[in-house]
Structure formats: structure tokens, C-alpha cells
Coordinates of C-alpha atoms and ligand atoms in Angstrom, one line a residue:
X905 CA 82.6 -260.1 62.7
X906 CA 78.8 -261.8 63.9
X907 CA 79.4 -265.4 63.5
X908 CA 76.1 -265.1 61.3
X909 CA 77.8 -262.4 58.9
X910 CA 79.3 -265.0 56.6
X911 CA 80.1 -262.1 54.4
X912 CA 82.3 -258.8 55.6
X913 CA 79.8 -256.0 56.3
X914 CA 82.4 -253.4 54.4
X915 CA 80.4 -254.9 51.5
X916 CA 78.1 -252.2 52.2
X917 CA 80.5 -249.4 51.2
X918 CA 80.9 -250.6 47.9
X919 CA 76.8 -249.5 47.4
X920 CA 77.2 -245.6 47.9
X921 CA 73.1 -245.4 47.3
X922 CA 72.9 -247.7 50.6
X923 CA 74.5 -244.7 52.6
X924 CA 71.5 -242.6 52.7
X925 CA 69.0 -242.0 55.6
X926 CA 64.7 -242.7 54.9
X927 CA 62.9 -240.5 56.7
X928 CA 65.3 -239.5 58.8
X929 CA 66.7 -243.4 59.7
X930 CA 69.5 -245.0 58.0
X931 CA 68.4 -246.8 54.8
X932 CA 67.8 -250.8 55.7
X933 CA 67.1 -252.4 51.5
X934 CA 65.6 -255.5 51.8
X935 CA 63.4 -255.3 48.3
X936 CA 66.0 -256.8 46.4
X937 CA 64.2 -259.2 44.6
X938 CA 62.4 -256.4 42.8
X939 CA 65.8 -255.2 42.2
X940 CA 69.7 -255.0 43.5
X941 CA 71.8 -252.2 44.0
X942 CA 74.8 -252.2 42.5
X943 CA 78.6 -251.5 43.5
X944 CA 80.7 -249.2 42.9
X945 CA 83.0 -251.0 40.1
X946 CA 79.5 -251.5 37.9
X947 CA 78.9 -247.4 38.3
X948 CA 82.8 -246.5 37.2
X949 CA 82.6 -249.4 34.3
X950 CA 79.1 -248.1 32.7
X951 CA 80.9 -244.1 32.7
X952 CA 84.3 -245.3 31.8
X953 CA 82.5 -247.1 28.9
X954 CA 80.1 -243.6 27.7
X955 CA 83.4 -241.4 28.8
X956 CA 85.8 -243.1 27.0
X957 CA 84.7 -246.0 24.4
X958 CA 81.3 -245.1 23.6
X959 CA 80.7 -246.0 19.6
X960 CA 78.1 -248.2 18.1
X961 CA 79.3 -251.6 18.0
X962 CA 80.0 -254.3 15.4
X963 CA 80.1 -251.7 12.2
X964 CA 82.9 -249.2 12.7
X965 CA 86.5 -249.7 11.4
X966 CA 87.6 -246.6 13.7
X967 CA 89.1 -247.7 17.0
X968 CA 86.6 -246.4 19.3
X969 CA 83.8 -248.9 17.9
X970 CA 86.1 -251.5 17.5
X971 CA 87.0 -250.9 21.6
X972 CA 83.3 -250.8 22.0
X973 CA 82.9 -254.0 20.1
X974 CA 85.5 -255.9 22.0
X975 CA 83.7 -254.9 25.3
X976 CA 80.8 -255.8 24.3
X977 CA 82.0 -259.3 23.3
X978 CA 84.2 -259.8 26.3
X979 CA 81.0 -259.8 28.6
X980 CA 79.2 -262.1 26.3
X981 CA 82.2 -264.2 27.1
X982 CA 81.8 -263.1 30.9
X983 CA 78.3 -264.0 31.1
X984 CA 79.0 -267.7 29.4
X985 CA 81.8 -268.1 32.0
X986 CA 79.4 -267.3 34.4
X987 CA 76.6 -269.8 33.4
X988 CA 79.4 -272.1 32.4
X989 CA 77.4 -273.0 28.7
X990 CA 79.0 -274.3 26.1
X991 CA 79.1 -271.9 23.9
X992 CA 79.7 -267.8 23.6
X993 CA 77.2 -267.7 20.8
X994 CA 74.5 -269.5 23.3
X995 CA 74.1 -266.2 25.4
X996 CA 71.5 -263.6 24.2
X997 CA 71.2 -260.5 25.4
X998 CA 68.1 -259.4 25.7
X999 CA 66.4 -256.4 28.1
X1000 CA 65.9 -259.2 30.6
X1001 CA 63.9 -262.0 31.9
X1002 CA 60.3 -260.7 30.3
X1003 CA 61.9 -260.3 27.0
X1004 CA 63.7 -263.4 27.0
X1005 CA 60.3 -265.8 28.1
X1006 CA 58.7 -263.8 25.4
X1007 CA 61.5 -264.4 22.8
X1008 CA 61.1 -268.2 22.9
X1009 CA 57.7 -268.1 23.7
X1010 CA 57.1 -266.5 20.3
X1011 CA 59.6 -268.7 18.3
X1012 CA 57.3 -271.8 20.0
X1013 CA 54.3 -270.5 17.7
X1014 CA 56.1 -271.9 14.6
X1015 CA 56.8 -275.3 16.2
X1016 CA 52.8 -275.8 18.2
X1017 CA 49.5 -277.1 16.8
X1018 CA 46.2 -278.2 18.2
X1019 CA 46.9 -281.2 20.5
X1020 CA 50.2 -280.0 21.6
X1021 CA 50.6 -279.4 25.4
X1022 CA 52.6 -276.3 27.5
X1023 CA 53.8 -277.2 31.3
X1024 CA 53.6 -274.3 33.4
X1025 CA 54.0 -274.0 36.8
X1026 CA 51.5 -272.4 39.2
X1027 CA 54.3 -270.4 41.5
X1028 CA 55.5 -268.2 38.3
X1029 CA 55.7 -264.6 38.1
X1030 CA 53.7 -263.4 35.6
X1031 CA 56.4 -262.8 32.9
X1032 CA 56.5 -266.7 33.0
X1033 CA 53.0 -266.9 32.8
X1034 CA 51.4 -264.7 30.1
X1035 CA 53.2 -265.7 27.2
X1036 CA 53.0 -268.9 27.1
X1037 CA 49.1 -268.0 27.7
X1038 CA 49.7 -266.3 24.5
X1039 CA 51.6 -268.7 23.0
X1040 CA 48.3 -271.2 23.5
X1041 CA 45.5 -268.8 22.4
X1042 CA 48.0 -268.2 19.4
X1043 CA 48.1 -271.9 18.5
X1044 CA 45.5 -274.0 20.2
X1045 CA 47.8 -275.9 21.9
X1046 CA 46.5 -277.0 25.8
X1047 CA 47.8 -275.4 28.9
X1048 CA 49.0 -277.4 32.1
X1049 CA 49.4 -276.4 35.4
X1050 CA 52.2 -278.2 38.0
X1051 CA 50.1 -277.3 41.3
X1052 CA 51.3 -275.6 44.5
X1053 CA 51.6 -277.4 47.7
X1054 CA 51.0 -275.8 50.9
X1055 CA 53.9 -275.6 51.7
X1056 CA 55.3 -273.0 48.6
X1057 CA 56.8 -276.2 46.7
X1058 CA 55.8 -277.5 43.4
X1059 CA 53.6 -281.3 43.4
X1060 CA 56.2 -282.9 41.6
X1061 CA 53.9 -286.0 41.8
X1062 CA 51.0 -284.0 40.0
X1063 CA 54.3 -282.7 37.8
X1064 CA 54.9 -286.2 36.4
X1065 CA 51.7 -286.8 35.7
X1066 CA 50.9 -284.2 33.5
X1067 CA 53.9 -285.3 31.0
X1068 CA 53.4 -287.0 28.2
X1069 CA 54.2 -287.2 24.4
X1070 CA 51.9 -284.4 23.6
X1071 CA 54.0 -281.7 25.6
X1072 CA 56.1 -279.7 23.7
X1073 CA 57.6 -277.3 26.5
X1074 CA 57.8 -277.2 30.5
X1075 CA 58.3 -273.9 31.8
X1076 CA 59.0 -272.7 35.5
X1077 CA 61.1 -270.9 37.5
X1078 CA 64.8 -271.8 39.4
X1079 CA 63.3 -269.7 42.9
X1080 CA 60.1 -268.2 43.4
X1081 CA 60.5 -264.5 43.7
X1082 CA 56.9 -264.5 46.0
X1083 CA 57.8 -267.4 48.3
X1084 CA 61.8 -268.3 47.8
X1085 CA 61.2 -271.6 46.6
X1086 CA 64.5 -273.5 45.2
X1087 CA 63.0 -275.6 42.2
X1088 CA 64.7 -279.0 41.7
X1089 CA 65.7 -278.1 38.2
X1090 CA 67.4 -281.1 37.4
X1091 CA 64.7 -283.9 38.1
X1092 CA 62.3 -281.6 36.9
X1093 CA 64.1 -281.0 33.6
X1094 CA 65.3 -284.8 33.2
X1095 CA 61.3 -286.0 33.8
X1096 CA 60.1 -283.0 30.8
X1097 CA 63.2 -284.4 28.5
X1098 CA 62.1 -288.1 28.5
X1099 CA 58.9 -286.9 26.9
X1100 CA 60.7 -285.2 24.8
X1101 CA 59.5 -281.7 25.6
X1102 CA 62.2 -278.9 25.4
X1103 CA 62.5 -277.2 29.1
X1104 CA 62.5 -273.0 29.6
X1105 CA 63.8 -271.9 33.2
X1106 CA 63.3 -268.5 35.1
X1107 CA 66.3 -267.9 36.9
X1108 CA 65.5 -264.0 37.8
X1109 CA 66.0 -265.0 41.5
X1110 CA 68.5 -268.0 41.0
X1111 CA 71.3 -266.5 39.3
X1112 CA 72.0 -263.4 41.9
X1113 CA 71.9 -266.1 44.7
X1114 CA 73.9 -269.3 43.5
X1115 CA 75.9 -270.6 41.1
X1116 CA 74.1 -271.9 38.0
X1117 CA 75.6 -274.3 35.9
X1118 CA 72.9 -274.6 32.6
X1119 CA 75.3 -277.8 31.1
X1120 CA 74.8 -279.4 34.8
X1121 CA 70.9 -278.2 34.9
X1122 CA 70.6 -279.6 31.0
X1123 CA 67.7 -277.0 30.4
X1124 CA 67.3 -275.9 27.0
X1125 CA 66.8 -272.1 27.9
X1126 CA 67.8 -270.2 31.0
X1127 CA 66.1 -266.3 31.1
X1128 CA 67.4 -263.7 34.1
X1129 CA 67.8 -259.9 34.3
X1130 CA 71.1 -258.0 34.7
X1131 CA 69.7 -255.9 37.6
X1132 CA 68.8 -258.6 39.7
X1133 CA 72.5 -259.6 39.8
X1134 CA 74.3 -255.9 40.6
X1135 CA 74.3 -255.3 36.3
X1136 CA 72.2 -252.1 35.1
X1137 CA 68.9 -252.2 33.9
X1138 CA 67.5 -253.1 30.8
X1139 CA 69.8 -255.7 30.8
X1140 CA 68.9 -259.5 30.5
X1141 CA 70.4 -262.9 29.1
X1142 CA 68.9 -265.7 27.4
X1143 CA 70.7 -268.4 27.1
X1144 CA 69.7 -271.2 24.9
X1145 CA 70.7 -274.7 23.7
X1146 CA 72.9 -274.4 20.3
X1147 CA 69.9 -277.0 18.5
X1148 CA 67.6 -274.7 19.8
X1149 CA 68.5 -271.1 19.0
X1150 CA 69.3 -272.4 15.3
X1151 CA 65.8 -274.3 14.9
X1152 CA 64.2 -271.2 16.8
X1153 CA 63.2 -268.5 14.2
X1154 CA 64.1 -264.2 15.0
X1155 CA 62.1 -262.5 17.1
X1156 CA 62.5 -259.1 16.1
X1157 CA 63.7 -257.8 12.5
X1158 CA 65.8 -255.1 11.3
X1159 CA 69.7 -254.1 11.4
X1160 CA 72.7 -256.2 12.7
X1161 CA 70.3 -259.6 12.6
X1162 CA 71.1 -260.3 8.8
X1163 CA 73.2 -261.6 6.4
X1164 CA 71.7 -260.4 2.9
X1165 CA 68.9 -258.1 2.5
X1166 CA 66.9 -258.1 -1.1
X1167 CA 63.5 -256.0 -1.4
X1168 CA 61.9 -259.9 -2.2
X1169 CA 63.4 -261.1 1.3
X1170 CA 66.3 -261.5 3.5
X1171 CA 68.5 -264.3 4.7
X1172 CA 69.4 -264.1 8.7
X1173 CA 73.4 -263.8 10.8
X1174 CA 74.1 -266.5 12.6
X1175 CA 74.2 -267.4 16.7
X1176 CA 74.2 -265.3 18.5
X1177 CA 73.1 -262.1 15.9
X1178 CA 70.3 -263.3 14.2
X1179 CA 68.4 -262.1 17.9
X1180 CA 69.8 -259.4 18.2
X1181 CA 68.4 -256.7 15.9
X1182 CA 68.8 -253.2 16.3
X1183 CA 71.4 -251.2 18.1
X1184 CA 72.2 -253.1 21.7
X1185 CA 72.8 -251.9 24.8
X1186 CA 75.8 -251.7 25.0
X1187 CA 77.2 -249.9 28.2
X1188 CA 74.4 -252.6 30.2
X1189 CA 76.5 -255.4 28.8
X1190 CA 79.3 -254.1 29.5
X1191 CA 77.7 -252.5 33.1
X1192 CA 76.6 -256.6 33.6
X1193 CA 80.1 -258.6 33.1
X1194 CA 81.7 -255.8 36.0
X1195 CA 78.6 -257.4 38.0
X1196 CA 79.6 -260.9 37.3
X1197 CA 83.2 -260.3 37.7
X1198 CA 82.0 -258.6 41.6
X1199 CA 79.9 -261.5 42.3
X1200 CA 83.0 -263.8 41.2
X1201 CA 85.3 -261.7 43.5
X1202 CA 83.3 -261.7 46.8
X1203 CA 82.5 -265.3 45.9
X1204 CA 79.3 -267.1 44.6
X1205 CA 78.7 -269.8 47.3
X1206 CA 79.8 -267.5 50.2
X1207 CA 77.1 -264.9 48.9
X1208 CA 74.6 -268.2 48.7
X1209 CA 75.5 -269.3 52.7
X1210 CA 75.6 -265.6 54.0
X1211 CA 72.4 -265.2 52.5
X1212 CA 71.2 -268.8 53.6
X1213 CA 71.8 -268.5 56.7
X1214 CA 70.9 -264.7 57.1
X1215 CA 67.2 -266.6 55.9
X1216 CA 67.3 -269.0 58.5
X1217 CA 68.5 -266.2 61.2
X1218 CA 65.6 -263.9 60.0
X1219 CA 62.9 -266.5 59.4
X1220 CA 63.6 -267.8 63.3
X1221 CA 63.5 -264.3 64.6
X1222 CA 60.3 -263.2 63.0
X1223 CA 58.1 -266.2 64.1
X1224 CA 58.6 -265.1 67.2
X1225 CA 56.2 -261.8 66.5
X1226 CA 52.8 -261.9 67.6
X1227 CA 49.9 -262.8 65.1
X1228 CA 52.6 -262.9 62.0
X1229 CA 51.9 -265.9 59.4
X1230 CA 54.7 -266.8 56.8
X1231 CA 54.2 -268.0 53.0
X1232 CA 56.6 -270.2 51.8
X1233 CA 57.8 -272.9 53.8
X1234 CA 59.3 -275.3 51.4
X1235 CA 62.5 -277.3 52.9
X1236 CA 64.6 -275.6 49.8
X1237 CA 64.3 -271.9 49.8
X1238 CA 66.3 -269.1 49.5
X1239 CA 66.4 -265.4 50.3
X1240 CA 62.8 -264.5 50.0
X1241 CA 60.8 -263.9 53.4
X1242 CA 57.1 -263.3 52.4
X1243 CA 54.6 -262.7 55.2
X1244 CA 51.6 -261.3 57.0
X1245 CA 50.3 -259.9 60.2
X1246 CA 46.8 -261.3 60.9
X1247 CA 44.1 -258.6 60.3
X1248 CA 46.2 -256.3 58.9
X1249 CA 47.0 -255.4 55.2
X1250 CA 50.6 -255.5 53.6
X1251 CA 50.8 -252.6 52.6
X1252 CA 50.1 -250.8 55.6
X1253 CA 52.9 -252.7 57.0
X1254 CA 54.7 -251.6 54.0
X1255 CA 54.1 -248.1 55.0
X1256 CA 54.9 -248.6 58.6
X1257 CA 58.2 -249.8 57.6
X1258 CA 59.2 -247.0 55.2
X1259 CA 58.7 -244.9 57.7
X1260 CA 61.6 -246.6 59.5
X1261 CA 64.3 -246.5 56.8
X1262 CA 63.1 -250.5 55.8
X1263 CA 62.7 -250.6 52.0
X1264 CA 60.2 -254.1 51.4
X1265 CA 57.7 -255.0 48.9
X1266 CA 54.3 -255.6 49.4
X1267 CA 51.6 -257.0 47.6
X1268 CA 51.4 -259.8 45.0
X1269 CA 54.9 -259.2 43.8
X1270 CA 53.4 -260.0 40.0
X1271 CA 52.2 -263.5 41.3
X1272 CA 48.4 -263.1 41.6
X1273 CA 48.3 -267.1 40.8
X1274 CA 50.2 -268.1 43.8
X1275 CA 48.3 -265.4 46.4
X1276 CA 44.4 -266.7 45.0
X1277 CA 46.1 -270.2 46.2
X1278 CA 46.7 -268.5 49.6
X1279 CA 43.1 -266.5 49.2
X1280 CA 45.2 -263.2 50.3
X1281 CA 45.6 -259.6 48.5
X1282 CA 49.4 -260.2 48.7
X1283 CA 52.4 -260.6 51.5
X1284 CA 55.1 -258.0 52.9
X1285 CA 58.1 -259.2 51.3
X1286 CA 61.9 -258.9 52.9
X1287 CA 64.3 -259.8 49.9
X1288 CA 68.1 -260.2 50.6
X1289 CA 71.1 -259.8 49.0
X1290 CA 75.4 -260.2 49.0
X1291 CA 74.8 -257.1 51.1
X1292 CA 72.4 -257.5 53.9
X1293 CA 73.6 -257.8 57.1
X1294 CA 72.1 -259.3 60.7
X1295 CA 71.9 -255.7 62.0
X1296 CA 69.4 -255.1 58.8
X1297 CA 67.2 -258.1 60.0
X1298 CA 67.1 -257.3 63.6
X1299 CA 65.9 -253.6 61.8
X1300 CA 63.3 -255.1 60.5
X1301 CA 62.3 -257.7 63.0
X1302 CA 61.9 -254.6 65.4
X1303 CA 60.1 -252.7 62.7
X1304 CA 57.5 -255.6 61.9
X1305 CA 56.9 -255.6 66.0
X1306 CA 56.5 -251.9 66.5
X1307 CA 53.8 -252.5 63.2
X1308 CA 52.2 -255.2 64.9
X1309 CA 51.8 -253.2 68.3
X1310 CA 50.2 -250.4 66.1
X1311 CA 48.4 -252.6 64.1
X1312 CA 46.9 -255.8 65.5
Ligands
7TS1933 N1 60.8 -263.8 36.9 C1 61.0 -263.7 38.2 C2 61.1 -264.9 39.0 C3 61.1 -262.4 38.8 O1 61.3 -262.3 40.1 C4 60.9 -261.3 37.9 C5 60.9 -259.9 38.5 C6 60.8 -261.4 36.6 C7 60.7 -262.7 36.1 C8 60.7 -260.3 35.6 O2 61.9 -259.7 35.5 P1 62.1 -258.4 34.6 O3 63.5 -257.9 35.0 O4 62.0 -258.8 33.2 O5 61.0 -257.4 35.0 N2 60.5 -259.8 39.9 C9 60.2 -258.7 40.5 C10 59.8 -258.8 41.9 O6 59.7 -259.8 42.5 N3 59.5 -257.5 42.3 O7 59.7 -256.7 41.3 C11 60.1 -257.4 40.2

């Protein structure tokens, strides 16, 4: 094995849509911050679950929903394992990161006023960005920015400052899916709680990457998608403090999210239900708790260093290309490469690349924010996962040169 393969590259056989050629080149995925692929045991668990158990859940009294149900439940208790909260009732599903920002973002209306503050930061995606924009046009309360340093890290300095009393809510993310910037979560989260402002955390791009401990972090909500971390799509959890999620009124109303329903009104389940109205989806929970069981298997910190040091392997390499410039250079970062060669646009390199077999993402990867700081149109993005090997990088390092020679 490389030295620099922390990870076996028989990974890669688990992921039988990775075994395809791209115009005519084998297939080299590195846009997996827009999304994973996922293995092998996720595919068998989502049509073992529609071949075998499927039946709506949490109403039936026949055996197949009740085999449904448990499923269902058991990767609730899957996904808490894997966040290590407190509680089973503290994870939400939801159909991922967007819904779950807009979820509490939308209880917040019934707790703001005029003269209340948000914290957001500046290096957000955009799903961490409009609704609390919302959220302040709905209730007149002021919005705060954390700035950007040149670097791709947040001014924690200008961060402190911005706290006091009147901020109700900090919002950011755990890693910046534009630039790979690891957020000190805990400092930041310990600063927002001694104003006593409640703390909401992105982890789209943390939680396929690390471990995540929310008790450790002591954030108050913690939003990813299922797809980001080998689950299906349409997939998401929110987790959320106990004191929150029973002060925090429903989002959405209709079946399985009550307890008694009178024409004059209704009364509402408890933790975790009273979010969860309507029929779920089912085989994606069941689709994401084979993910978090794979990720568990292969091993969360090995799939961390692999991919660490995969970044620092790929991030050395590339600088040595003529007339590239990198975005992101924070000290902490993980598994994000964002860049640019001068005079030409991203997504011609984009296209370039494709043409090769190399799968990135280019433009402003829903961060317009972060590239106005820069004053660019967007980057060329090379995202990695469990599954990326050195061979893929020295793919794309030859790809971004041959670009560069046609380009520049
Ligand atoms: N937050 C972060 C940090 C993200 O990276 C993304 C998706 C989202 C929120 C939204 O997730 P969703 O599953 O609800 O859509 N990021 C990307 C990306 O970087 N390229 O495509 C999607």
C-alpha cells in the first residue's frame, strides 16, 4: 500500500458507480462535497428494506409495519450513537441540512423581536444564510456578520465583539464546503453561550469527515445531510438540545406530529414526533444508519487522517502548477481544495477536466458571499472522500496541468 493511502484502496470496490469510464477514461470523483457515493451495503439495505419490510411506519399492528417501525427507530438510535447526544428523541430527521437550518430558523420567529441580534458567519453556504435573512425581515431583529480573513478562517476577534446580550442565535458552519475551513466549534460556541445566545451548527461537511461529538461541541443544534455521509438522499438530521426542541414550536403540521386533534385545535406528540409530520422517509433512514454503521467499520479517524493527509499530499502537488492560485488557506482545514488558474475561468477548467474522467465542481459552490470577498466568479473545486486515493490526485494534478498548458 502508498504510505500516503492511509486507507486500503479496495474501498473503491465497495462503490460499483465508481467503476465506470468518462469519456472514455476511468471515472476519477472528486465532487464529493456536493455529494458522496455510496457503498454497496447502503444499496442492498435501501432494497432489502422496499423488497422485504416496506409498510408505513408507526400505525400498523401487522408485522410488516411493525418491522418497518423498528428499522426506522433503530437508525434513529444509529444516528444518536453516531453524534453521541444524549438523547434518541434529540435526532430529527429531516430531508437534510436546508430543511433542518430552515426548521429552527422558523421556530426562532416565535422567540425574536426588534432589538434582538442573529450571528451569522460570512463563509456559509447559502442554506445557512437565507433563513436566518428570513428569519430577520420576519421579525426585525438585526443581522451580524463574523468576517472572513484572508486566509478562509473566521475573525474570531471581530467574532467576540459582535456578542452581546442582545444576540439571540449564532449560526455557522463546522467546515466550509467552498474553502475546507475547520471552525473552532467549541470556543466559538462557549463565547455565543456566555451571552446567552443559543448556538446552530452546519455540519454538512463535518460529519462525513470526523467524528462529531454534539455533548463535547455543547451546541444547541447540529444540521447535516445523509448523502454527504454515504446515506441516500433526501435524507438529513437535526439534532437539537432536549430544552430546545420542547420550547421550539412544529414546523410543519399534519399526521403523525399530534396527540389530539379537535376541529377548534390540536395538542402536539412529544420529542422527537411533534417534527415530524407526514409520512417519513423511511428506507433513507434506514439507507443512512447502514452509512453510519460503514463509516464506523472502515473507521472514523482513519477516514479523517487518509483524507488529511491525501489534502496535504494534493495541496503540495498542485502549487507546483504554473499560474494556479488556492482559496482557502486556513491552518485547520479539511478535504476541500478550491482553486484557480490565473486568466482562465472555472468552468472551463471544469470542462477540461470532465473530459478526462475527473468529476469537480466549479463555480460558487452556493457561497456567492465568500467569492465577492475573493472578487472572483467562483473556484474549481476537488472534494475528497473515505474513497479517494493518491492515484486520483496525481489524475487530477496532471489534468489541471494539461488545462493550464491549453489554457494560460
Ligand atoms: N451546508 C453546507 C456546508 C453544504 O456544503 C451544503 C451542500 C449544504 C449546507 C446544503 O445541503 P443540502 O443537502 O441541504 O442541499 N453543499 C453542496 C456543495 O458544496 N455542492 O453541492 C452542494
Amino acid at each position: 500500500m502508498d504510505p500516503r493511502n492511509l486507507l486500503p484502496t479496495s474501498l473503491l470496490d465497495e462503490f460499483p458507480i465508481l467503476k465506470q469510464t468518462i469519456n472514455g477514461r476511468p471515472l476519477v470523483y472528486l465532487d464529493n462535497a456536493a455529494t458522496v457515493q455510496k457503498p454497496e451495503c447502503v444499496l442492498n439495505a435501501v432494497d432489502h428494506y422496499y423488497r422485504t419490510d416496506n409498510a408505513n411506519v408507526h400505525r400498523g399492528v401487522h408485522t410488516l409495519s411493525q418491522r418497518a417501525t423498528d428499522s426506522f427507530e433503530a437508525a434513529r438510535e444509529q444516528l444518536r450513537m453516531h453524534l453521541n447526544a444524549a438523547h434518541t428523541h434529540e435526532i430529527l430527521w429531516t430531508r437534510g441540512t436546508t430543511e433542518g437550518v430552515n426548521l429552527v430558523a422558523h421556530g426562532f420567529r416565535t422567540f425574536l423581536q426588534p432589538g434582538d441580534a442573529l450571528v451569522v458567519s460570512t463563509l456559509e453556504h447559502h442554506s445557512n444564510l437565507v433563513p436566518w435573512q428570513m428569519l430577520a425581515q420576519a421579525t426585525g431583529a438585526e443581522l451580524r456578520f463574523i468576517p472572513l480573513l484572508d486566509d478562509g478562517s473566521l475573525d474570531q476577534d471581530a467574532y467576540l465583539e459582535l456578542l452581546d446580550r442582545r444576540v439571540k442565535l449564532v449560526a455557522f458552519n463546522h467546515i466550509s464546503n467552498a474553502l475546507g475551513t475547520v471552525n473552532p466549534v467549541q470556543s466559538m460556541t462557549a463565547a455565543a453561550h456566555q451571552v446567552g445566545a443559543a448556538v446552530f451548527v452546519d455540519g454538512a461537511q463535518a460529519v462525513p469527515h470526523s467524528t462529531v461529538d454534539v455533548q463535547a461541541l455543547d451546541v444547541d443544534f447540529y444540521a447535516f445531510s445523509g448523502h454527504k455521509m454515504y446515506g441516500p438522499t433526501g435524507m438529513g438530521v437535526l439534532y437539537g438540545k432536549t430544552e430546545w426542541l420542547e420550547r421550539l414550536p412544529p414546523y410543519m403540521g399534519g399526521g403523525e406530529m399530534i396527540d389530539q386533534v379537535r376541529l377548534e385545535g390540536s395538542t402536539y406528540a412529544g420529542l422527537p414526533f411533534k417534527f415530524e409530520a407526514g409520512t417519513p422517509h423511511i428506507a433513507g433512514a434506514i439507507g443512512l444508519a447502514e452509512a453510519s454503521r460503514w463509516m464506523h467499520r472502515v473507521g472514523l479517524e482513519r477516514i479523517a487522517r487518509h483524507e488529511d493527509e491525501l489534502l496535504r499530499y494534493a495541496t503540495a502537488k498542485l502549487q507546483t502548477v504554473d499560474g494556479i492560485r488556492l482559496y482557502g488557506t486556513a491552518a485547520h482545514k479539511a478535504a476541500v481544495i478550491s482553486f484557480n488558474l490565473d486568466g482562465a475561468h472555472p468552468y472551463d477548467v471544469g470542462m477540461l477536466l470532465d473530459q478526462m474522467g475527473i468529476a469537480v465542481r466549479t463555480g460558487q459552490h452556493c457561497t456567492q458571499p465568500i467569492m465577492d470577498r475573493y472578487g472572483i466568479p467562483g473556484t474549481v473545486r476537488a472534494s475528497l472522500a473515505a474513497y479517494t486515493t493518491v492515484e486520483h490526485l496525481d489524475t487530477l494534478v496532471d489534468g489541471v496541468q494539461k488545462a493550464a498548458r491549453m489554457l494560460l
